[in-house]
Coordinates of C-alpha atoms and ligand atoms in Angstrom, one line a residue:
M124 CA -9.8 17.1 -34.4
R125 CA -7.4 18.4 -37.1
D126 CA -7.1 15.2 -39.0
A127 CA -7.7 11.6 -38.2
A128 CA -4.1 10.4 -38.7
A129 CA -2.7 13.0 -36.4
F130 CA -5.3 12.3 -33.8
H131 CA -4.6 8.6 -34.0
R132 CA -0.8 9.1 -33.5
E133 CA -1.3 11.5 -30.6
A134 CA -4.0 9.4 -28.9
V135 CA -1.7 6.3 -29.0
A136 CA 1.2 8.2 -27.6
Q137 CA -0.9 9.8 -24.9
L138 CA -2.3 6.4 -23.9
R139 CA 1.2 5.0 -23.5
V140 CA 2.0 8.0 -21.2
N141 CA -1.3 7.9 -19.3
V142 CA -1.3 4.1 -18.7
P143 CA 1.9 2.9 -17.3
G144 CA 0.5 -0.4 -16.0
R145 CA -2.4 -2.6 -17.1
A146 CA -5.8 -1.5 -18.2
I147 CA -9.1 -2.8 -19.2
V148 CA -11.2 -1.2 -21.9
A149 CA -14.9 -1.3 -21.9
A150 CA -16.3 -2.0 -25.4
S151 CA -20.1 -1.7 -25.9
G152 CA -20.2 -2.5 -29.6
G153 CA -20.9 1.2 -30.3
I154 CA -18.6 3.2 -32.5
D155 CA -17.1 5.2 -29.7
S156 CA -16.0 2.4 -27.5
T157 CA -14.8 0.3 -30.4
A158 CA -12.5 3.1 -31.5
A159 CA -11.3 3.6 -27.9
A160 CA -10.6 -0.2 -27.7
V161 CA -8.7 -0.3 -31.0
L162 CA -6.5 2.7 -29.9
S163 CA -5.9 1.1 -26.5
Q164 CA -4.9 -2.3 -27.9
E165 CA -2.6 -0.7 -30.4
A166 CA -1.0 1.5 -27.6
L167 CA -0.8 -1.1 -24.8
G168 CA -0.8 -4.5 -26.5
D169 CA -0.9 -7.3 -23.9
R170 CA -1.3 -4.7 -21.1
C171 CA -4.8 -4.1 -22.2
R172 CA -7.9 -6.3 -22.0
A173 CA -11.1 -5.4 -23.8
L174 CA -14.4 -6.4 -22.2
F175 CA -17.9 -6.5 -23.4
V176 CA -20.5 -6.7 -20.6
D177 CA -23.6 -8.7 -21.4
T178 CA -26.0 -6.6 -19.2
G179 CA -29.2 -8.4 -20.2
L180 CA -30.4 -5.0 -21.3
L181 CA -29.3 -5.6 -24.9
R182 CA -31.3 -5.9 -28.1
L183 CA -32.1 -9.0 -30.0
H184 CA -29.0 -10.7 -31.4
E185 CA -26.8 -7.9 -30.0
V186 CA -24.1 -10.1 -28.5
D187 CA -23.6 -11.9 -31.9
R188 CA -23.6 -8.6 -33.8
V189 CA -20.9 -7.1 -31.6
R190 CA -18.8 -10.2 -31.7
A191 CA -18.8 -9.9 -35.5
L192 CA -17.9 -6.2 -35.3
F193 CA -15.0 -6.9 -32.9
E194 CA -13.7 -9.7 -35.1
A195 CA -13.8 -7.5 -38.2
S196 CA -12.0 -4.7 -36.3
H197 CA -9.3 -7.3 -35.2
L198 CA -10.2 -6.6 -31.6
H199 CA -9.9 -9.4 -29.0
V200 CA -12.8 -8.9 -26.7
E201 CA -14.0 -11.0 -23.8
V202 CA -17.8 -11.2 -23.2
V203 CA -18.7 -11.0 -19.5
P204 CA -22.1 -12.4 -18.6
A205 CA -23.7 -10.1 -16.0
S206 CA -27.5 -9.9 -16.6
E207 CA -28.5 -11.0 -13.1
R208 CA -26.4 -8.4 -11.5
F209 CA -28.1 -5.7 -13.6
L210 CA -31.6 -6.9 -13.1
D211 CA -31.0 -7.0 -9.3
A212 CA -29.5 -3.5 -9.4
L213 CA -32.6 -2.2 -11.2
A214 CA -35.3 -4.0 -9.2
G215 CA -38.1 -1.6 -8.2
V216 CA -36.4 1.5 -9.8
T217 CA -38.6 3.8 -12.0
E218 CA -36.9 7.1 -11.8
P219 CA -34.7 7.6 -15.0
E220 CA -31.7 9.2 -13.3
E221 CA -31.8 6.5 -10.6
K222 CA -31.8 3.8 -13.3
R223 CA -28.8 5.4 -14.9
R224 CA -27.0 5.6 -11.6
R225 CA -27.7 1.9 -10.8
V226 CA -26.7 0.8 -14.3
G227 CA -23.5 2.9 -14.1
E228 CA -22.7 1.5 -10.7
A229 CA -23.3 -2.1 -11.9
F230 CA -21.0 -1.6 -14.8
I231 CA -18.3 -0.2 -12.6
R232 CA -18.6 -3.1 -10.1
V233 CA -18.2 -5.5 -13.0
F234 CA -15.2 -3.5 -14.3
E235 CA -13.6 -3.5 -10.9
S236 CA -13.8 -7.2 -10.4
E237 CA -12.6 -7.9 -13.9
A238 CA -9.7 -5.3 -13.5
S239 CA -8.6 -7.0 -10.3
R240 CA -8.6 -10.4 -12.0
F241 CA -6.3 -8.9 -14.7
G242 CA -4.2 -6.8 -12.3
A243 CA -5.3 -3.6 -13.9
D244 CA -5.6 -0.2 -12.2
T245 CA -7.0 1.7 -15.2
L246 CA -10.3 1.7 -17.0
I247 CA -10.3 3.1 -20.5
Q248 CA -13.7 4.4 -21.8
G249 CA -15.0 5.7 -25.1
T250 CA -16.7 8.8 -23.6
I251 CA -17.1 11.6 -26.1
A252 CA -17.9 15.3 -25.7
P253 CA -21.7 15.2 -25.8
D254 CA -21.7 12.5 -23.1
W255 CA -20.1 14.7 -20.5
I256 CA -21.7 18.0 -21.8
E257 CA -25.1 16.5 -21.3
S258 CA -24.2 15.0 -18.0
G259 CA -23.6 18.4 -16.4
G260 CA -20.0 18.8 -17.3
A261 CA -20.5 22.1 -19.2
L262 CA -24.2 22.9 -18.9
R263 CA -25.7 24.3 -15.7
D264 CA -28.5 21.7 -15.4
T265 CA -28.0 18.0 -15.8
I266 CA -30.1 16.8 -18.7
K267 CA -29.2 13.1 -18.3
T268 CA -26.5 11.3 -16.5
H269 CA -25.0 9.2 -19.2
H270 CA -23.9 5.9 -17.6
N271 CA -20.3 6.2 -18.5
V272 CA -19.9 9.7 -16.9
G273 CA -22.4 10.5 -14.2
G274 CA -22.9 7.0 -13.0
L275 CA -19.3 6.7 -11.7
P276 CA -19.4 6.0 -7.9
K277 CA -17.3 8.2 -5.7
D278 CA -15.4 5.2 -4.3
L279 CA -14.3 4.1 -7.7
K280 CA -11.1 2.0 -7.4
L281 CA -10.0 2.5 -11.0
R282 CA -8.3 5.4 -12.8
I283 CA -10.4 6.6 -15.8
V284 CA -8.7 7.4 -19.1
E285 CA -10.9 8.8 -21.9
P286 CA -9.0 9.1 -25.2
L287 CA -12.0 10.4 -27.1
R288 CA -13.4 12.9 -24.6
D289 CA -12.9 16.0 -26.9
L290 CA -14.5 14.4 -30.0
Y291 CA -18.0 14.8 -31.4
K292 CA -19.8 12.0 -33.1
D293 CA -18.9 13.0 -36.7
E294 CA -15.2 13.1 -35.7
V295 CA -15.4 9.6 -34.2
R296 CA -16.9 8.4 -37.4
T297 CA -14.0 9.9 -39.4
L298 CA -11.5 8.4 -36.9
S299 CA -13.0 4.9 -36.9
A300 CA -13.0 4.9 -40.8
H301 CA -9.3 5.8 -40.6
L302 CA -8.7 3.0 -38.0
G303 CA -10.3 0.4 -40.4
I304 CA -13.3 -0.3 -38.1
P305 CA -16.1 -1.4 -40.5
S306 CA -19.0 0.9 -40.5
P307 CA -21.8 -1.4 -39.4
D308 CA -24.5 1.2 -40.2
R309 CA -25.7 0.7 -36.7
Q310 CA -27.7 3.4 -35.0
P311 CA -26.5 4.7 -31.6
F312 CA -27.7 2.6 -28.6
P313 CA -27.6 4.0 -25.1
G314 CA -25.3 2.5 -22.5
P315 CA -28.2 1.7 -20.1
G316 CA -29.8 -0.1 -23.0
L317 CA -33.3 -1.3 -22.8
A318 CA -33.5 -0.2 -19.2
V319 CA -34.3 3.4 -20.5
R320 CA -36.7 2.0 -23.1
V321 CA -38.8 0.4 -20.5
N322 CA -40.6 3.4 -19.1
G323 CA -41.4 2.2 -15.6
P324 CA -40.0 -0.8 -13.7
V325 CA -37.4 -2.9 -15.4
T326 CA -38.3 -6.5 -15.1
A327 CA -37.2 -9.5 -17.2
E328 CA -40.8 -9.6 -18.6
N329 CA -40.8 -5.9 -19.5
L330 CA -37.4 -6.2 -21.1
A331 CA -38.6 -9.0 -23.3
V332 CA -41.5 -6.9 -24.6
A333 CA -39.2 -3.9 -25.2
R334 CA -36.7 -6.2 -27.0
T335 CA -39.3 -7.6 -29.4
A336 CA -40.8 -4.2 -30.1
N337 CA -37.4 -2.7 -30.8
A338 CA -36.5 -5.6 -33.1
V339 CA -39.7 -5.0 -35.1
V340 CA -39.0 -1.3 -35.5
E341 CA -35.4 -2.0 -36.5
E342 CA -36.4 -4.7 -39.1
E343 CA -39.2 -2.7 -40.7
V344 CA -37.2 0.6 -40.9
E345 CA -34.2 -1.3 -42.2
K346 CA -36.3 -2.9 -45.0
R347 CA -37.5 0.6 -46.0
I348 CA -33.9 1.9 -45.9
A349 CA -32.8 -1.0 -48.1
D350 CA -35.5 -0.5 -50.7
G351 CA -34.8 3.2 -50.8
S352 CA -38.3 4.3 -49.6
I353 CA -36.8 6.2 -46.7
A354 CA -33.5 7.8 -45.9
R355 CA -31.5 6.3 -43.0
P356 CA -32.8 7.9 -39.8
W357 CA -30.4 8.7 -37.0
Q358 CA -32.3 6.4 -34.6
Y359 CA -35.3 4.2 -34.7
F360 CA -36.6 2.3 -31.7
A361 CA -39.6 1.5 -29.5
V362 CA -40.3 2.4 -25.8
L363 CA -42.6 0.3 -23.6
L364 CA -44.9 2.7 -21.7
P365 CA -46.2 2.1 -18.1
V366 CA -49.8 2.5 -19.1
R367 CA -52.6 0.0 -19.6
T368 CA -54.9 0.4 -22.5
V369 CA -57.9 -1.6 -23.7
G370 CA -57.7 -3.6 -26.9
V371 CA -59.8 -6.4 -28.5
Q372 CA -58.6 -9.8 -29.5
G373 CA -61.3 -11.9 -31.2
D374 CA -64.3 -11.5 -29.0
N375 CA -62.3 -10.7 -25.9
R376 CA -61.3 -7.5 -24.2
V377 CA -57.5 -7.3 -23.5
H378 CA -56.1 -4.8 -21.0
G379 CA -52.6 -4.5 -22.5
R380 CA -49.7 -2.1 -22.7
A381 CA -48.8 0.7 -25.1
V382 CA -45.6 1.1 -27.1
S383 CA -44.3 4.3 -28.5
V384 CA -42.3 4.3 -31.7
R385 CA -39.5 6.9 -32.1
I386 CA -37.8 7.6 -35.5
V387 CA -35.6 10.7 -35.6
E388 CA -33.3 12.5 -37.9
S389 CA -30.2 14.2 -36.4
S390 CA -26.6 14.8 -37.2
D391 CA -25.1 14.8 -33.7
A392 CA -27.9 13.9 -31.2
M393 CA -27.7 17.4 -29.7
T394 CA -30.9 18.2 -31.6
A395 CA -33.2 15.9 -33.5
T396 CA -36.4 16.0 -35.6
A397 CA -39.2 13.4 -35.5
M398 CA -39.1 11.9 -39.0
G399 CA -42.1 12.1 -41.3
V400 CA -42.2 8.5 -42.4
P401 CA -44.8 6.8 -44.6
M402 CA -48.0 5.8 -42.8
T403 CA -47.7 2.3 -44.3
L404 CA -44.5 1.8 -42.4
L405 CA -46.1 2.8 -39.1
R406 CA -49.1 0.6 -39.8
T407 CA -46.9 -2.4 -40.5
I408 CA -44.9 -1.8 -37.3
A409 CA -48.2 -1.5 -35.3
E410 CA -49.6 -4.6 -36.9
R411 CA -46.5 -6.7 -36.2
I412 CA -45.9 -5.4 -32.6
T413 CA -49.5 -6.1 -31.6
R414 CA -49.4 -9.5 -33.4
E415 CA -46.0 -10.7 -32.1
L416 CA -46.8 -9.4 -28.6
S417 CA -50.4 -10.4 -28.8
G418 CA -52.2 -10.1 -25.4
Q419 CA -49.4 -7.9 -24.1
V420 CA -49.3 -4.8 -26.3
T421 CA -52.7 -3.4 -27.5
R422 CA -51.7 0.0 -28.7
V423 CA -48.8 1.5 -30.7
L424 CA -48.1 5.3 -30.8
Y425 CA -45.8 7.4 -33.0
D426 CA -43.8 10.1 -31.1
V427 CA -43.7 13.3 -33.2
T428 CA -41.8 15.4 -30.7
D429 CA -38.5 17.1 -31.7
K430 CA -35.4 17.5 -29.5
P431 CA -35.7 20.0 -28.0
P432 CA -38.1 20.1 -26.2
A433 CA -38.0 16.3 -25.8
T434 CA -34.8 14.3 -25.8
I435 CA -34.2 11.4 -28.2
E436 CA -34.7 8.6 -25.6
W437 CA -37.7 8.8 -23.3
E438 CA -35.6 8.6 -20.2
Ligands
XMP200 P1 -30.9 11.9 -25.5 O1 -32.0 10.9 -25.2 O2 -30.2 12.5 -24.4 O3 -29.8 11.1 -26.3 O4 -31.4 12.9 -26.5 C1 -28.8 11.6 -27.1 C2 -28.1 10.4 -27.7 O5 -27.4 9.7 -26.6 C3 -27.9 8.4 -26.5 N1 -27.9 8.1 -25.1 C4 -26.9 7.5 -24.4 N2 -25.8 7.0 -24.8 N3 -25.3 6.4 -22.5 C5 -24.9 6.5 -23.8 O6 -23.9 6.0 -24.1 C6 -26.5 6.9 -22.1 O7 -26.8 6.9 -20.9 C7 -27.3 7.5 -23.1 N4 -28.5 8.1 -23.0 C8 -28.9 8.4 -24.2 C9 -29.2 8.4 -27.2 O8 -29.6 7.1 -27.7 C10 -29.0 9.4 -28.3 O9 -28.3 8.8 -29.4

């Protein structure tokens, strides 16, 4: 991207050329799709409808947070409730790539039905370069199928337009500042959401545990960012593991679950370093997770693996 103003002008002009009819734009609350939605609404006006799909795979208070972000960005976005559809699509699935395919497929089916209600033939997405590079677009082996790329079914009934597909994350940040999108200081959150932070089967129960554990990690890390005791990490979250581990509660043995905490530094998500955080922070997180999920989680681990050889998310 040469400069944000030039990119903005060209992207709006391109969208007008590429979308002669009506379009829907999928906004996830992340910086990429918010920027794509702002460009689309500017380019297409009433011919474009922005949607936010409530997948049921979201974090605590996520719907409220994204509503506030959209309002501040002067975006009109409709929230589509779809959690049952996503839970059904994921029932019994444990293989990470299969989860991504199922989530991608469920998203597309929601978009198709919403597009047909609106009379649109085009879906605008906020895909950026690392999404398709890591989905096998440029590398020989697929690392992960990001939901908005590899999950697209072959019988897709919509044209896809991706105004940001050549940008990297730092360029999207520059663009979104230029577009007046408030910087919410939010960390990236994967499209398949908590489905890839429940290692193993995705059930409503497992999602609830992962949601609470993620909220604890976010709150505690954000406190330390606010008081200046740590720098803002690239990402900080929890993953529910499919193992059972013995704990003790009062005089009783509890056969509970284990949660892994991941806090990483990165500049573009292509590589990442496990962050050396104070032990007091990790102890507080472990104490809160085992207390707030008492009887369910008996052990909390800290993931010290860099990317590579690991990836940022576990799945
Ligand atoms: P990994 O785990 O591959 O993640 O190191 C790199 C970055 O991408 C995010 N991520 C995703 N984002 N759809 C997305 O939009 C996905 O399917 C997806 N998977 C991972 C991840 O959180 C990290 O920031």
